[in-house]
Short mmCIF file of N, CA and C in Angstrom, two decimals:
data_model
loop_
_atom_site.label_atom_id
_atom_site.label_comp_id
_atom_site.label_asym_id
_atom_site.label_seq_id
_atom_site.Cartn_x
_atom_site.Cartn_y
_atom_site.Cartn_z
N UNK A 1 14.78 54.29 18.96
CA UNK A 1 15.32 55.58 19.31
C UNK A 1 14.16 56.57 19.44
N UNK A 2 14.17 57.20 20.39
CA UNK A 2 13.45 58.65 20.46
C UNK A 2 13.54 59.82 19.54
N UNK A 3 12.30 60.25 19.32
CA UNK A 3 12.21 61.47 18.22
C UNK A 3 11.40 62.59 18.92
N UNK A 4 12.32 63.39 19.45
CA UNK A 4 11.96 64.95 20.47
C UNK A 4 11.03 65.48 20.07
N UNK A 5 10.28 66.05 20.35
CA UNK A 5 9.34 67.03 19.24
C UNK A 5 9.42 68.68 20.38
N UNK A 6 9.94 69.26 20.26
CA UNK A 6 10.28 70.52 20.95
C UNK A 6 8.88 71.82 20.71
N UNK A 7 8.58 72.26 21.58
CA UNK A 7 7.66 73.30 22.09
C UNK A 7 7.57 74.52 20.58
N UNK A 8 8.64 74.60 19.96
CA UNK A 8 9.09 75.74 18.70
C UNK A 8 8.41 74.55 17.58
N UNK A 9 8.24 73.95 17.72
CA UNK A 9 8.18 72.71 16.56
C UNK A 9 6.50 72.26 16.83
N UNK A 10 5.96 72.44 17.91
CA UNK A 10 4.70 72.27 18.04
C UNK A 10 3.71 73.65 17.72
N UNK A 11 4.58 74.52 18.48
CA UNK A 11 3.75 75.87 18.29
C UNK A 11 3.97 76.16 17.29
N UNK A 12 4.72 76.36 15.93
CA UNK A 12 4.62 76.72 14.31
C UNK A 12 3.87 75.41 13.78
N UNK A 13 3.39 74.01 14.25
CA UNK A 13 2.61 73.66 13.42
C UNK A 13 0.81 74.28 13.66
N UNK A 14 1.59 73.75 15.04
CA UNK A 14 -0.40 74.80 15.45
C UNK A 14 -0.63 76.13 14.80
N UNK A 15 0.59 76.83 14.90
CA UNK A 15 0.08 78.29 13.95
C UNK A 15 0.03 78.15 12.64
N UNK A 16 -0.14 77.36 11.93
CA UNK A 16 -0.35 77.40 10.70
C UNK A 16 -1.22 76.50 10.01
N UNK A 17 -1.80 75.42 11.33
CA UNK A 17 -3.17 75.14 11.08
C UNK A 17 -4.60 75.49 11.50
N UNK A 18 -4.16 76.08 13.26
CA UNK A 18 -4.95 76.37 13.68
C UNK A 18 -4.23 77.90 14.57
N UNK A 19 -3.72 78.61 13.71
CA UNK A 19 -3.89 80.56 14.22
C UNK A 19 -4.75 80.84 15.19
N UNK A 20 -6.09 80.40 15.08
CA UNK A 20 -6.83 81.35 16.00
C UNK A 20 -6.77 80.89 17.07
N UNK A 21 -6.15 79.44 17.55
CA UNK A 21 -6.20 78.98 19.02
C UNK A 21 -4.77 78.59 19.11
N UNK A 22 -4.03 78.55 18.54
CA UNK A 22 -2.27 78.16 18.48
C UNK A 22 -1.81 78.56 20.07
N UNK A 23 -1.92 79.31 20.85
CA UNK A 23 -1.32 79.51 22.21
C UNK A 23 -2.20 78.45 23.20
N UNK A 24 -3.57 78.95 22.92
CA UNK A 24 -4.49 77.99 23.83
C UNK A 24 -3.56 76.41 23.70
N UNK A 25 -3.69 75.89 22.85
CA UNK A 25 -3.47 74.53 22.37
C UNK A 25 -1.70 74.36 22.88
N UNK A 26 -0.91 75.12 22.42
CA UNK A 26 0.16 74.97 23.25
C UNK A 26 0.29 74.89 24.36
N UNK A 27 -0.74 75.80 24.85
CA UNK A 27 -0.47 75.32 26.62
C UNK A 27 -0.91 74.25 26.97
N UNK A 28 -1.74 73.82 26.38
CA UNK A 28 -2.73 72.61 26.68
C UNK A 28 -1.31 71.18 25.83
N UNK A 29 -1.20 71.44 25.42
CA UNK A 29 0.24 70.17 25.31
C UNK A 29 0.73 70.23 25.82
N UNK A 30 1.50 71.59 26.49
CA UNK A 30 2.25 71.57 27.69
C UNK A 30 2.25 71.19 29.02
N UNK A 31 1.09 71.43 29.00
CA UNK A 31 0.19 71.16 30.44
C UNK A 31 0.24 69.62 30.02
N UNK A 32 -0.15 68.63 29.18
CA UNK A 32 0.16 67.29 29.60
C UNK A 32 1.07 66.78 29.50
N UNK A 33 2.49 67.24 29.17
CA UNK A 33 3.77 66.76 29.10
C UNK A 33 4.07 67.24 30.40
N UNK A 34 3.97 67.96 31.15
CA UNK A 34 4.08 68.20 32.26
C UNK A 34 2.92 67.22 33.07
N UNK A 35 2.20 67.03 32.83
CA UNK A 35 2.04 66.32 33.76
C UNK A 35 2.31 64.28 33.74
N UNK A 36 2.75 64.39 32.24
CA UNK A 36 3.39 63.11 32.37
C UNK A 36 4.70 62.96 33.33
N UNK A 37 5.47 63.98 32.85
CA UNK A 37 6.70 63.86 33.59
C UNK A 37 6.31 63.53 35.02
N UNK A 38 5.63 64.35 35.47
CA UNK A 38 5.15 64.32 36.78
C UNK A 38 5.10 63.22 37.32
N UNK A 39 3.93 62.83 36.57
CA UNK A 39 3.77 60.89 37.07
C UNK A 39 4.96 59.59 36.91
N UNK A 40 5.49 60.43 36.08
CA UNK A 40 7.07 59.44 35.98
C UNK A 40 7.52 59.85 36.78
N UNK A 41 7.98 60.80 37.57
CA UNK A 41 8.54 61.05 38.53
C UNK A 41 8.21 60.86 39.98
N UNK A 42 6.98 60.26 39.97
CA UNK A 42 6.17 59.87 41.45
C UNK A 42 6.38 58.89 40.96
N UNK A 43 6.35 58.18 40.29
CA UNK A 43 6.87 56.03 39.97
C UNK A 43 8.04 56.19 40.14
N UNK A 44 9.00 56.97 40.42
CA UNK A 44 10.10 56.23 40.07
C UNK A 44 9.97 56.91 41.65
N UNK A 45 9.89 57.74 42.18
CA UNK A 45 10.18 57.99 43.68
C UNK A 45 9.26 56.94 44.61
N UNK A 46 8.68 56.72 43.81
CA UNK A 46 7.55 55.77 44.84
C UNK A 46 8.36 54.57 45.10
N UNK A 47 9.29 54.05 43.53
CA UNK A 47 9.93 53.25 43.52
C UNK A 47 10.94 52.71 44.54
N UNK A 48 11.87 54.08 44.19
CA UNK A 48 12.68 54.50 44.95
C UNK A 48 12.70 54.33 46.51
N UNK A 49 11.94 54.63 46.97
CA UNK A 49 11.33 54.75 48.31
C UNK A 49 10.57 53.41 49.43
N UNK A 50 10.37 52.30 48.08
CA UNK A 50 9.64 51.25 48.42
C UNK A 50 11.15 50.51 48.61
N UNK A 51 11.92 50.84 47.46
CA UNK A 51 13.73 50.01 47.64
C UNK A 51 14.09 50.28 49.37
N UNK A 52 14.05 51.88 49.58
CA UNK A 52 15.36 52.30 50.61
C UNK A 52 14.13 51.72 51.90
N UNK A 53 13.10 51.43 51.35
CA UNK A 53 12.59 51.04 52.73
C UNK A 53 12.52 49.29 53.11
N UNK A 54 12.62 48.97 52.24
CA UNK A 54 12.98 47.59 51.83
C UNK A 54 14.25 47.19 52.41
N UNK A 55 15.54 47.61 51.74
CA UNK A 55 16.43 47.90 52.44
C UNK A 55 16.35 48.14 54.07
N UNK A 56 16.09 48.95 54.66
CA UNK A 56 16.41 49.67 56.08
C UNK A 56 15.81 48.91 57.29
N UNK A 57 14.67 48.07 56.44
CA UNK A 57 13.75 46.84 57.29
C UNK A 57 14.57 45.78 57.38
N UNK A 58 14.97 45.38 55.81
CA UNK A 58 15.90 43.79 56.04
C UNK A 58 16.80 44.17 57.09
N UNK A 59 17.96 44.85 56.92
CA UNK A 59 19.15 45.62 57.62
C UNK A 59 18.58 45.11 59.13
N UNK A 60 17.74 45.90 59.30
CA UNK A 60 17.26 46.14 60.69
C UNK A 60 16.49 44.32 61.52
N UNK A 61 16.11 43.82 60.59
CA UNK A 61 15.91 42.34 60.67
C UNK A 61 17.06 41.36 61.12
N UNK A 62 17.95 41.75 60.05
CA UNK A 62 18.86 41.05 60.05
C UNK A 62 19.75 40.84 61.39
N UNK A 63 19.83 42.55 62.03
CA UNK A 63 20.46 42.58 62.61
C UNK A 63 19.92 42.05 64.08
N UNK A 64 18.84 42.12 63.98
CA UNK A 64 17.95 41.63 65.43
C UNK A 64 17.76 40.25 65.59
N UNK A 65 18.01 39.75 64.14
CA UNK A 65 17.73 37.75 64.51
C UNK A 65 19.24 37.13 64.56
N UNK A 66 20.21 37.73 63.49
CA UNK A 66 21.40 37.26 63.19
C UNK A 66 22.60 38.14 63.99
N UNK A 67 22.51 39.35 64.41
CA UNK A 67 23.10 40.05 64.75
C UNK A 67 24.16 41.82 63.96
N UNK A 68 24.85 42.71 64.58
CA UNK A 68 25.65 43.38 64.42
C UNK A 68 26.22 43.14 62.86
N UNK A 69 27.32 41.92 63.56
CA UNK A 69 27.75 41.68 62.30
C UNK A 69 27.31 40.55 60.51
N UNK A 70 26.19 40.12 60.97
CA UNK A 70 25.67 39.38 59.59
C UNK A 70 24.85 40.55 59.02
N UNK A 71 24.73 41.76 59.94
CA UNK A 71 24.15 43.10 59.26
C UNK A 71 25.39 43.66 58.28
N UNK A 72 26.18 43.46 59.07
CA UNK A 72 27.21 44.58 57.79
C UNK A 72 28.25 43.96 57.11
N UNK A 73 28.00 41.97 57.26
CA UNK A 73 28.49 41.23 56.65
C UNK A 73 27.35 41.48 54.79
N UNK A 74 25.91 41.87 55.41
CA UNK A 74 25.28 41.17 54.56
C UNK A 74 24.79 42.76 53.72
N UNK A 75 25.12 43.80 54.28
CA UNK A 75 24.71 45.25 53.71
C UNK A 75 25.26 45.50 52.25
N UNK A 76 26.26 44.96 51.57
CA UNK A 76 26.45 45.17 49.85
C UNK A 76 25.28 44.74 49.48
N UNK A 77 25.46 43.49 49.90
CA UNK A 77 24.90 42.96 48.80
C UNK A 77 22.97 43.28 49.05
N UNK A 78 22.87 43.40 50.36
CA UNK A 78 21.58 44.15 50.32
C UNK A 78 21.03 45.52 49.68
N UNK A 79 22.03 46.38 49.79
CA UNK A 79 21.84 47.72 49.44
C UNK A 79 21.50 47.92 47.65
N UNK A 80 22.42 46.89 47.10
CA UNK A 80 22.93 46.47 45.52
C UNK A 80 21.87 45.91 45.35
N UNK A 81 20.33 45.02 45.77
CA UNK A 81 19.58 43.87 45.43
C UNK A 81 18.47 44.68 44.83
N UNK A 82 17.71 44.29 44.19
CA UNK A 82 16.17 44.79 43.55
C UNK A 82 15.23 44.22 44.47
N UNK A 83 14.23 45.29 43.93
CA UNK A 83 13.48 45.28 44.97
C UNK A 83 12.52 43.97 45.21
N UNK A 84 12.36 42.93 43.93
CA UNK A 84 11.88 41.99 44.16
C UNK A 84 12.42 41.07 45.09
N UNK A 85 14.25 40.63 44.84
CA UNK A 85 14.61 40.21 46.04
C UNK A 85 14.93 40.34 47.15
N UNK A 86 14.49 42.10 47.32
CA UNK A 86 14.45 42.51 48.78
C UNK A 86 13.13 42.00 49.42
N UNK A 87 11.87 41.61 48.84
CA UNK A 87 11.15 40.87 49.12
C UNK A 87 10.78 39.65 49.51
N UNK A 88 11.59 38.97 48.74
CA UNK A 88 11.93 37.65 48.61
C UNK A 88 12.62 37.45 50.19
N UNK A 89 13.21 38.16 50.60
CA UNK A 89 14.43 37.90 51.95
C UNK A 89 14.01 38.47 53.13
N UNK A 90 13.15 39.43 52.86
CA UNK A 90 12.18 39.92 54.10
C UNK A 90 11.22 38.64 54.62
N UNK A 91 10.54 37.52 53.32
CA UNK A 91 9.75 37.04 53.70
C UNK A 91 10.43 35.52 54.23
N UNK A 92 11.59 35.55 53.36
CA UNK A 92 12.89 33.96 53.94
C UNK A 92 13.23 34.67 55.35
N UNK A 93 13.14 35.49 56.06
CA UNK A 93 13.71 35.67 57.13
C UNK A 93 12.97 35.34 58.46
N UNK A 94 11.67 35.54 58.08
CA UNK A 94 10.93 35.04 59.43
C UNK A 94 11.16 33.29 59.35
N UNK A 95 11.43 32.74 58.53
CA UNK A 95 11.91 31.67 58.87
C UNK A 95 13.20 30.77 59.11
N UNK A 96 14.51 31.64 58.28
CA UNK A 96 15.47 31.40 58.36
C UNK A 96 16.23 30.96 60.17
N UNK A 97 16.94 30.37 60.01
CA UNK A 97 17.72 29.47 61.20
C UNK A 97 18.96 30.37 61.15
N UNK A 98 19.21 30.30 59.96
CA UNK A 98 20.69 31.39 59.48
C UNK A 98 20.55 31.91 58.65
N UNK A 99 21.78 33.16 58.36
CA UNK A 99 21.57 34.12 57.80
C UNK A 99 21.51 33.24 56.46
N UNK A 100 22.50 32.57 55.76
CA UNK A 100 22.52 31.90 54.39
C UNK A 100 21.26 31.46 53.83
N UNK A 101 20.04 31.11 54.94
CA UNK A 101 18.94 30.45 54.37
C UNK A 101 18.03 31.88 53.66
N UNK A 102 18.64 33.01 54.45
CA UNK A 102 17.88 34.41 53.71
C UNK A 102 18.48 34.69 52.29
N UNK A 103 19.85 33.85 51.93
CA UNK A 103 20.13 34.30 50.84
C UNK A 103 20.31 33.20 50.01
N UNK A 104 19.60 32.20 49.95
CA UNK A 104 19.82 30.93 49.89
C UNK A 104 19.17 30.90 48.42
N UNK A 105 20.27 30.14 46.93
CA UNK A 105 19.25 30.21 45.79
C UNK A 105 18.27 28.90 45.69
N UNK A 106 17.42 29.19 44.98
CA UNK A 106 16.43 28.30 45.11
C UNK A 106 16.65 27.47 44.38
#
């Protein structure tokens, strides 16, 4: 479980060990919790972004070797997949004969 430690809870320990710089030093924690978030938030959009493009390629694959409908036969379960086995099916597709061999378990 997580244990918060809140901005009121950092700045009264700093003021009562270190008074003469207690604001400096708060900002300066602040400033790297902010910039953690930050970077969690570019991983997970980066993430994010590597999925919907993952997605929009197979889709678009699919629909050009197999057709119309093995596109929107096969779009749940594409849209629903991680991104590893959106990989996995981008790279079964340049060889696949049929659509099943793109989703084929090993």
């Amino acid at each position: 479980m997580y244990s918060y430690i809140q901005e009121k809870d950092v700045r009264q320990a700093l003021e009562q060990t270190r008074p003469d710089r207690a604001e400096e030093l708060v900002m300066t924690v602040a400033e790297e919790w902010i910039k953690r978030g930050e970077k969690r938030g570019e991983k997970r959009g980066q993430k994010r972004g590597s999925h919907q493009t993952a997605t929009k390629t197979l889709l678009r694959q699919i629909e050009r070797k197999f057709g119309a409908e093995a596109k929107e036969a096969s779009r749940a379960r594409v849209e629903r997949a991680a991104l590893g086995e959106l990989e996995m099916w981008l790279d079964r597709i340049l060889d696949a004969e049929r659509i099943e061999d793109v989703f084929a378990e090993d």
